[in-house]
Amino acid sequence: PSYHDPHGTFQGVLRPFQQYGASWLCHTGRALLADEMGLGKTVQSLAALASLDSFPVMIVVPPHLVSNWKSEIPRFLSIRNRPPVIHVIRGLKTQPLPQADVYLIHYLLLRGWKDALPEIRFKAVIFDEIQELRRSGTEKYSAASLLANACERVYGLSGTPIYNLGGEIWNVVNILDYHLLGDWESFTREWCYGYGNAVVIHPDWLGEHLRR
């Protein structure tokens, strides 16, 4: 597929493979972009948002990447002939949020905003370094799941979506698209060494399945 921005919102220049990636994101409402580091996952996701006019958007990032995203967004986006309005959420205590095009929050704050964020009508959410959500059963994971379920578009970005056991991919994919891989029990029976086991028997087969 080819990439096209009918709104003229994206201000950057994409390489051919980035155009393909941005177009794929546009045609895939819930997606994991797992390009290697340095190949432009940030710009591809911003280009997709621009093409779809998916604002306001919530972008969830590790703490050390907040400033990087805040500086990159105005470089690549111009919304209705003006710089995008960016709001960085700080602190665990919820409060009314000002109107903005892009909201930024880091993973450590999600638990404090667990109930508030799903009530705000974000058109999309991006989870940068989504491997941060490779472990379920935490308040962070629960908050991310609620937020994702409230958005029509959910993108995960990561060069390393699996850190240790292959079964971690179930937690990551479950945030993006609930039960796309079935529930945990059925996933481990089909892809791993039995009930509750997180070791994938054939990683290449699972990888091919996820790329479909």
PDB file of C-alpha atoms in Angstrom:
ATOM      1  CA  PRO A   1       0.000   0.000   0.000  1.00  0.00           C
ATOM      2  CA  SER A   2       1.059   3.602  -0.559  1.00  0.00           C
ATOM      3  CA  TYR A   3       0.913   6.365   2.030  1.00  0.00           C
ATOM      4  CA  HIS A   4      -1.180   9.507   1.522  1.00  0.00           C
ATOM      5  CA  ASP A   5      -1.962  12.360   3.905  1.00  0.00           C
ATOM      6  CA  PRO A   6      -5.135  14.079   2.657  1.00  0.00           C
ATOM      7  CA  HIS A   7      -5.053  16.555   5.545  1.00  0.00           C
ATOM      8  CA  GLY A   8      -1.541  17.870   4.903  1.00  0.00           C
ATOM      9  CA  THR A   9      -0.829  17.399   8.591  1.00  0.00           C
ATOM     10  CA  PHE A  10       2.413  15.446   8.360  1.00  0.00           C
ATOM     11  CA  GLN A  11       5.373  17.703   7.603  1.00  0.00           C
ATOM     12  CA  GLY A  12       8.134  15.146   7.199  1.00  0.00           C
ATOM     13  CA  VAL A  13       9.480  13.100   4.295  1.00  0.00           C
ATOM     14  CA  LEU A  14       9.106   9.336   4.540  1.00  0.00           C
ATOM     15  CA  ARG A  15      11.405   6.786   2.971  1.00  0.00           C
ATOM     16  CA  PRO A  16       9.684   4.136   0.841  1.00  0.00           C
ATOM     17  CA  PHE A  17       9.689   1.506   3.592  1.00  0.00           C
ATOM     18  CA  GLN A  18       8.361   4.094   6.055  1.00  0.00           C
ATOM     19  CA  GLN A  19       5.583   5.003   3.626  1.00  0.00           C
ATOM     20  CA  TYR A  20       4.671   1.326   3.514  1.00  0.00           C
ATOM     21  CA  GLY A  21       4.708   1.113   7.322  1.00  0.00           C
ATOM     22  CA  ALA A  22       2.594   4.249   7.749  1.00  0.00           C
ATOM     23  CA  SER A  23       0.085   2.996   5.189  1.00  0.00           C
ATOM     24  CA  TRP A  24      -0.073  -0.373   6.950  1.00  0.00           C
ATOM     25  CA  LEU A  25      -0.831   1.390  10.235  1.00  0.00           C
ATOM     26  CA  CYS A  26      -3.580   3.375   8.524  1.00  0.00           C
ATOM     27  CA  HIS A  27      -5.210   0.166   7.328  1.00  0.00           C
ATOM     28  CA  THR A  28      -4.724  -1.702  10.622  1.00  0.00           C
ATOM     29  CA  GLY A  29      -6.630  -0.240  13.527  1.00  0.00           C
ATOM     30  CA  ARG A  30      -4.744  -2.209  16.170  1.00  0.00           C
ATOM     31  CA  ALA A  31      -1.159  -2.955  15.289  1.00  0.00           C
ATOM     32  CA  LEU A  32       2.337  -3.706  16.572  1.00  0.00           C
ATOM     33  CA  LEU A  33       5.104  -1.944  14.635  1.00  0.00           C
ATOM     34  CA  ALA A  34       8.260  -3.875  15.497  1.00  0.00           C
ATOM     35  CA  ASP A  35      10.892  -2.231  13.300  1.00  0.00           C
ATOM     36  CA  GLU A  36      14.438  -2.205  14.634  1.00  0.00           C
ATOM     37  CA  MET A  37      15.734   0.829  16.497  1.00  0.00           C
ATOM     38  CA  GLY A  38      16.532   3.772  14.244  1.00  0.00           C
ATOM     39  CA  LEU A  39      14.143   2.879  11.416  1.00  0.00           C
ATOM     40  CA  GLY A  40      11.603   5.571  12.275  1.00  0.00           C
ATOM     41  CA  LYS A  41       8.771   3.991  14.251  1.00  0.00           C
ATOM     42  CA  THR A  42       7.942   7.420  15.708  1.00  0.00           C
ATOM     43  CA  VAL A  43       7.582   9.169  12.360  1.00  0.00           C
ATOM     44  CA  GLN A  44       5.604   6.280  10.858  1.00  0.00           C
ATOM     45  CA  SER A  45       3.090   6.391  13.674  1.00  0.00           C
ATOM     46  CA  LEU A  46       2.807  10.194  13.501  1.00  0.00           C
ATOM     47  CA  ALA A  47       2.317  10.001   9.735  1.00  0.00           C
ATOM     48  CA  ALA A  48      -0.488   7.470  10.204  1.00  0.00           C
ATOM     49  CA  LEU A  49      -2.204   9.671  12.790  1.00  0.00           C
ATOM     50  CA  ALA A  50      -1.924  12.633  10.422  1.00  0.00           C
ATOM     51  CA  SER A  51      -3.389  10.718   7.501  1.00  0.00           C
ATOM     52  CA  LEU A  52      -6.342   9.579   9.606  1.00  0.00           C
ATOM     53  CA  ASP A  53      -6.735  12.862  11.521  1.00  0.00           C
ATOM     54  CA  SER A  54      -6.736  10.743  14.698  1.00  0.00           C
ATOM     55  CA  PHE A  55      -6.570  13.544  17.226  1.00  0.00           C
ATOM     56  CA  PRO A  56      -6.646  13.880  20.123  1.00  0.00           C
ATOM     57  CA  VAL A  57      -4.170  11.075  20.730  1.00  0.00           C
ATOM     58  CA  MET A  58      -2.652   9.762  23.938  1.00  0.00           C
ATOM     59  CA  ILE A  59       0.982   8.663  23.691  1.00  0.00           C
ATOM     60  CA  VAL A  60       2.316   6.469  26.502  1.00  0.00           C
ATOM     61  CA  VAL A  61       6.101   6.347  26.784  1.00  0.00           C
ATOM     62  CA  PRO A  62       8.866   5.376  29.208  1.00  0.00           C
ATOM     63  CA  PRO A  63       9.832   8.325  31.463  1.00  0.00           C
ATOM     64  CA  HIS A  64      13.125   8.995  29.687  1.00  0.00           C
ATOM     65  CA  LEU A  65      11.395   9.413  26.312  1.00  0.00           C
ATOM     66  CA  VAL A  66       8.850  12.086  27.248  1.00  0.00           C
ATOM     67  CA  SER A  67      11.103  14.985  26.230  1.00  0.00           C
ATOM     68  CA  ASN A  68      12.094  13.233  22.998  1.00  0.00           C
ATOM     69  CA  TRP A  69       8.483  12.823  21.895  1.00  0.00           C
ATOM     70  CA  LYS A  70       7.660  16.366  22.957  1.00  0.00           C
ATOM     71  CA  SER A  71      10.397  17.714  20.675  1.00  0.00           C
ATOM     72  CA  GLU A  72       9.696  15.346  17.753  1.00  0.00           C
ATOM     73  CA  ILE A  73       5.944  15.974  17.474  1.00  0.00           C
ATOM     74  CA  PRO A  74       6.162  19.666  16.397  1.00  0.00           C
ATOM     75  CA  ARG A  75       8.867  18.741  13.873  1.00  0.00           C
ATOM     76  CA  PHE A  76       6.526  16.448  11.990  1.00  0.00           C
ATOM     77  CA  LEU A  77       2.993  17.653  12.647  1.00  0.00           C
ATOM     78  CA  SER A  78       1.131  20.830  11.763  1.00  0.00           C
ATOM     79  CA  ILE A  79      -2.542  20.627  12.609  1.00  0.00           C
ATOM     80  CA  ARG A  80      -4.804  22.893  10.596  1.00  0.00           C
ATOM     81  CA  ASN A  81      -1.897  25.192   9.780  1.00  0.00           C
ATOM     82  CA  ARG A  82      -0.782  25.594  13.378  1.00  0.00           C
ATOM     83  CA  PRO A  83       1.677  23.819  15.667  1.00  0.00           C
ATOM     84  CA  PRO A  84       0.107  20.911  17.550  1.00  0.00           C
ATOM     85  CA  VAL A  85      -0.968  21.576  21.118  1.00  0.00           C
ATOM     86  CA  ILE A  86       0.879  19.124  23.373  1.00  0.00           C
ATOM     87  CA  HIS A  87       0.066  18.455  27.013  1.00  0.00           C
ATOM     88  CA  VAL A  88       2.355  16.406  29.236  1.00  0.00           C
ATOM     89  CA  ILE A  89       0.540  14.738  32.129  1.00  0.00           C
ATOM     90  CA  ARG A  90       2.493  14.937  35.361  1.00  0.00           C
ATOM     91  CA  GLY A  91       1.781  13.410  38.744  1.00  0.00           C
ATOM     92  CA  LEU A  92      -0.372  10.515  39.896  1.00  0.00           C
ATOM     93  CA  LYS A  93      -3.267  12.692  41.061  1.00  0.00           C
ATOM     94  CA  THR A  94      -5.959  13.161  38.435  1.00  0.00           C
ATOM     95  CA  GLN A  95      -7.112  16.631  37.449  1.00  0.00           C
ATOM     96  CA  PRO A  96      -9.042  18.162  34.538  1.00  0.00           C
ATOM     97  CA  LEU A  97      -6.935  18.180  31.397  1.00  0.00           C
ATOM     98  CA  PRO A  98      -6.678  21.170  29.067  1.00  0.00           C
ATOM     99  CA  GLN A  99      -7.667  20.773  25.445  1.00  0.00           C
ATOM    100  CA  ALA A 100      -4.793  19.478  23.329  1.00  0.00           C
ATOM    101  CA  ASP A 101      -4.073  17.542  20.156  1.00  0.00           C
ATOM    102  CA  VAL A 102      -1.471  15.258  21.708  1.00  0.00           C
ATOM    103  CA  TYR A 103      -1.244  14.088  25.303  1.00  0.00           C
ATOM    104  CA  LEU A 104       1.888  12.477  26.714  1.00  0.00           C
ATOM    105  CA  ILE A 105       2.080  10.313  29.822  1.00  0.00           C
ATOM    106  CA  HIS A 106       4.737   7.902  31.036  1.00  0.00           C
ATOM    107  CA  TYR A 107       4.055   4.349  32.123  1.00  0.00           C
ATOM    108  CA  LEU A 108       4.723   4.943  35.810  1.00  0.00           C
ATOM    109  CA  LEU A 109       1.781   7.366  35.993  1.00  0.00           C
ATOM    110  CA  LEU A 110      -0.805   5.138  34.323  1.00  0.00           C
ATOM    111  CA  ARG A 111      -1.985   3.572  37.576  1.00  0.00           C
ATOM    112  CA  GLY A 112      -2.976   6.954  38.977  1.00  0.00           C
ATOM    113  CA  TRP A 113      -4.999   7.791  35.874  1.00  0.00           C
ATOM    114  CA  LYS A 114      -6.496   4.314  35.472  1.00  0.00           C
ATOM    115  CA  ASP A 115     -10.137   5.376  35.825  1.00  0.00           C
ATOM    116  CA  ALA A 116      -9.854   8.859  34.344  1.00  0.00           C
ATOM    117  CA  LEU A 117      -8.170   8.269  30.971  1.00  0.00           C
ATOM    118  CA  PRO A 118     -10.744   5.837  29.500  1.00  0.00           C
ATOM    119  CA  GLU A 119     -13.406   8.495  30.071  1.00  0.00           C
ATOM    120  CA  ILE A 120     -11.604  10.987  27.820  1.00  0.00           C
ATOM    121  CA  ARG A 121     -12.425  10.587  24.144  1.00  0.00           C
ATOM    122  CA  PHE A 122      -9.038   9.924  22.613  1.00  0.00           C
ATOM    123  CA  LYS A 123      -9.252   8.776  19.015  1.00  0.00           C
ATOM    124  CA  ALA A 124      -6.026   6.821  19.296  1.00  0.00           C
ATOM    125  CA  VAL A 125      -3.390   5.663  21.741  1.00  0.00           C
ATOM    126  CA  ILE A 126       0.251   4.848  21.037  1.00  0.00           C
ATOM    127  CA  PHE A 127       2.250   2.687  23.442  1.00  0.00           C
ATOM    128  CA  ASP A 128       5.918   3.365  22.733  1.00  0.00           C
ATOM    129  CA  GLU A 129       8.289   0.623  23.897  1.00  0.00           C
ATOM    130  CA  ILE A 130       5.213  -1.530  24.470  1.00  0.00           C
ATOM    131  CA  GLN A 131       7.387  -4.268  25.957  1.00  0.00           C
ATOM    132  CA  GLU A 132       6.857  -2.262  29.165  1.00  0.00           C
ATOM    133  CA  LEU A 133       3.509  -4.103  29.230  1.00  0.00           C
ATOM    134  CA  ARG A 134       4.910  -7.601  28.800  1.00  0.00           C
ATOM    135  CA  ARG A 135       3.819  -8.559  32.327  1.00  0.00           C
ATOM    136  CA  SER A 136       0.141  -8.657  33.212  1.00  0.00           C
ATOM    137  CA  GLY A 137      -1.329  -8.475  36.702  1.00  0.00           C
ATOM    138  CA  THR A 138      -0.077  -4.972  37.515  1.00  0.00           C
ATOM    139  CA  GLU A 139      -1.982  -1.713  37.898  1.00  0.00           C
ATOM    140  CA  LYS A 140       0.042  -0.332  34.987  1.00  0.00           C
ATOM    141  CA  TYR A 141      -1.082  -3.174  32.752  1.00  0.00           C
ATOM    142  CA  SER A 142      -4.697  -2.914  33.856  1.00  0.00           C
ATOM    143  CA  ALA A 143      -4.743   0.849  33.224  1.00  0.00           C
ATOM    144  CA  ALA A 144      -3.214   0.386  29.773  1.00  0.00           C
ATOM    145  CA  SER A 145      -5.802  -2.253  28.911  1.00  0.00           C
ATOM    146  CA  LEU A 146      -8.708  -0.015  29.904  1.00  0.00           C
ATOM    147  CA  LEU A 147      -7.267   2.884  27.929  1.00  0.00           C
ATOM    148  CA  ALA A 148      -6.739   0.731  24.834  1.00  0.00           C
ATOM    149  CA  ASN A 149     -10.267  -0.651  24.981  1.00  0.00           C
ATOM    150  CA  ALA A 150     -11.643   2.905  24.965  1.00  0.00           C
ATOM    151  CA  CYS A 151      -9.799   3.927  21.758  1.00  0.00           C
ATOM    152  CA  GLU A 152     -10.641   3.078  18.169  1.00  0.00           C
ATOM    153  CA  ARG A 153      -6.955   2.927  17.156  1.00  0.00           C
ATOM    154  CA  VAL A 154      -4.203   1.336  19.224  1.00  0.00           C
ATOM    155  CA  TYR A 155      -0.574   1.200  18.090  1.00  0.00           C
ATOM    156  CA  GLY A 156       2.312  -0.470  19.875  1.00  0.00           C
ATOM    157  CA  LEU A 157       5.900   0.419  18.982  1.00  0.00           C
ATOM    158  CA  SER A 158       8.885  -1.715  19.922  1.00  0.00           C
ATOM    159  CA  GLY A 159      12.100  -3.056  18.482  1.00  0.00           C
ATOM    160  CA  THR A 160      12.125  -5.766  21.172  1.00  0.00           C
ATOM    161  CA  PRO A 161       8.528  -6.803  21.974  1.00  0.00           C
ATOM    162  CA  ILE A 162       9.806 -10.029  23.579  1.00  0.00           C
ATOM    163  CA  TYR A 163      12.494  -9.787  26.265  1.00  0.00           C
ATOM    164  CA  ASN A 164      12.625 -13.258  27.767  1.00  0.00           C
ATOM    165  CA  LEU A 165       9.980 -15.951  27.225  1.00  0.00           C
ATOM    166  CA  GLY A 166       8.010 -16.018  23.987  1.00  0.00           C
ATOM    167  CA  GLY A 167       4.758 -16.103  25.910  1.00  0.00           C
ATOM    168  CA  GLU A 168       5.276 -12.436  26.802  1.00  0.00           C
ATOM    169  CA  ILE A 169       3.931 -11.604  23.352  1.00  0.00           C
ATOM    170  CA  TRP A 170       0.476 -12.685  24.522  1.00  0.00           C
ATOM    171  CA  ASN A 171       0.393  -9.881  27.089  1.00  0.00           C
ATOM    172  CA  VAL A 172       1.583  -7.337  24.524  1.00  0.00           C
ATOM    173  CA  VAL A 173      -0.888  -8.403  21.831  1.00  0.00           C
ATOM    174  CA  ASN A 174      -3.715  -8.573  24.351  1.00  0.00           C
ATOM    175  CA  ILE A 175      -3.315  -4.842  24.990  1.00  0.00           C
ATOM    176  CA  LEU A 176      -3.470  -4.090  21.277  1.00  0.00           C
ATOM    177  CA  ASP A 177      -6.328  -6.414  20.378  1.00  0.00           C
ATOM    178  CA  TYR A 178      -8.077  -8.207  23.238  1.00  0.00           C
ATOM    179  CA  HIS A 179      -7.959 -12.005  22.890  1.00  0.00           C
ATOM    180  CA  LEU A 180      -6.619 -11.878  19.339  1.00  0.00           C
ATOM    181  CA  LEU A 181      -4.505 -14.854  20.419  1.00  0.00           C
ATOM    182  CA  GLY A 182      -7.292 -16.331  22.520  1.00  0.00           C
ATOM    183  CA  ASP A 183      -7.241 -16.390  26.299  1.00  0.00           C
ATOM    184  CA  TRP A 184      -4.036 -17.255  28.136  1.00  0.00           C
ATOM    185  CA  GLU A 185      -4.984 -20.877  28.711  1.00  0.00           C
ATOM    186  CA  SER A 186      -5.824 -21.572  25.068  1.00  0.00           C
ATOM    187  CA  PHE A 187      -2.723 -19.679  23.875  1.00  0.00           C
ATOM    188  CA  THR A 188      -0.407 -21.753  26.062  1.00  0.00           C
ATOM    189  CA  ARG A 189      -2.098 -24.994  24.993  1.00  0.00           C
ATOM    190  CA  GLU A 190      -1.798 -24.157  21.298  1.00  0.00           C
ATOM    191  CA  TRP A 191       1.578 -22.418  21.112  1.00  0.00           C
ATOM    192  CA  CYS A 192       3.497 -23.380  24.257  1.00  0.00           C
ATOM    193  CA  TYR A 193       4.365 -26.489  26.273  1.00  0.00           C
ATOM    194  CA  GLY A 194       0.977 -26.857  27.917  1.00  0.00           C
ATOM    195  CA  TYR A 195      -1.270 -24.965  30.313  1.00  0.00           C
ATOM    196  CA  GLY A 196       0.381 -21.890  31.841  1.00  0.00           C
ATOM    197  CA  ASN A 197       3.766 -22.530  30.227  1.00  0.00           C
ATOM    198  CA  ALA A 198       5.231 -19.409  28.590  1.00  0.00           C
ATOM    199  CA  VAL A 199       7.846 -21.158  26.438  1.00  0.00           C
ATOM    200  CA  VAL A 200       6.751 -21.065  22.781  1.00  0.00           C
ATOM    201  CA  ILE A 201       7.375 -24.356  20.964  1.00  0.00           C
ATOM    202  CA  HIS A 202       7.805 -22.913  17.451  1.00  0.00           C
ATOM    203  CA  PRO A 203       8.608 -19.178  17.612  1.00  0.00           C
ATOM    204  CA  ASP A 204       8.914 -18.954  13.820  1.00  0.00           C
ATOM    205  CA  TRP A 205       5.386 -20.342  13.355  1.00  0.00           C
ATOM    206  CA  LEU A 206       3.979 -17.904  15.895  1.00  0.00           C
ATOM    207  CA  GLY A 207       5.846 -15.047  14.254  1.00  0.00           C
ATOM    208  CA  GLU A 208       4.401 -15.936  10.879  1.00  0.00           C
ATOM    209  CA  HIS A 209       0.928 -16.110  12.414  1.00  0.00           C
ATOM    210  CA  LEU A 210       1.289 -12.657  13.955  1.00  0.00           C
ATOM    211  CA  ARG A 211       2.449 -11.108  10.679  1.00  0.00           C
ATOM    212  CA  ARG A 212      -0.696 -12.135   8.801  1.00  0.00           C
TER     213      ARG A 212
END
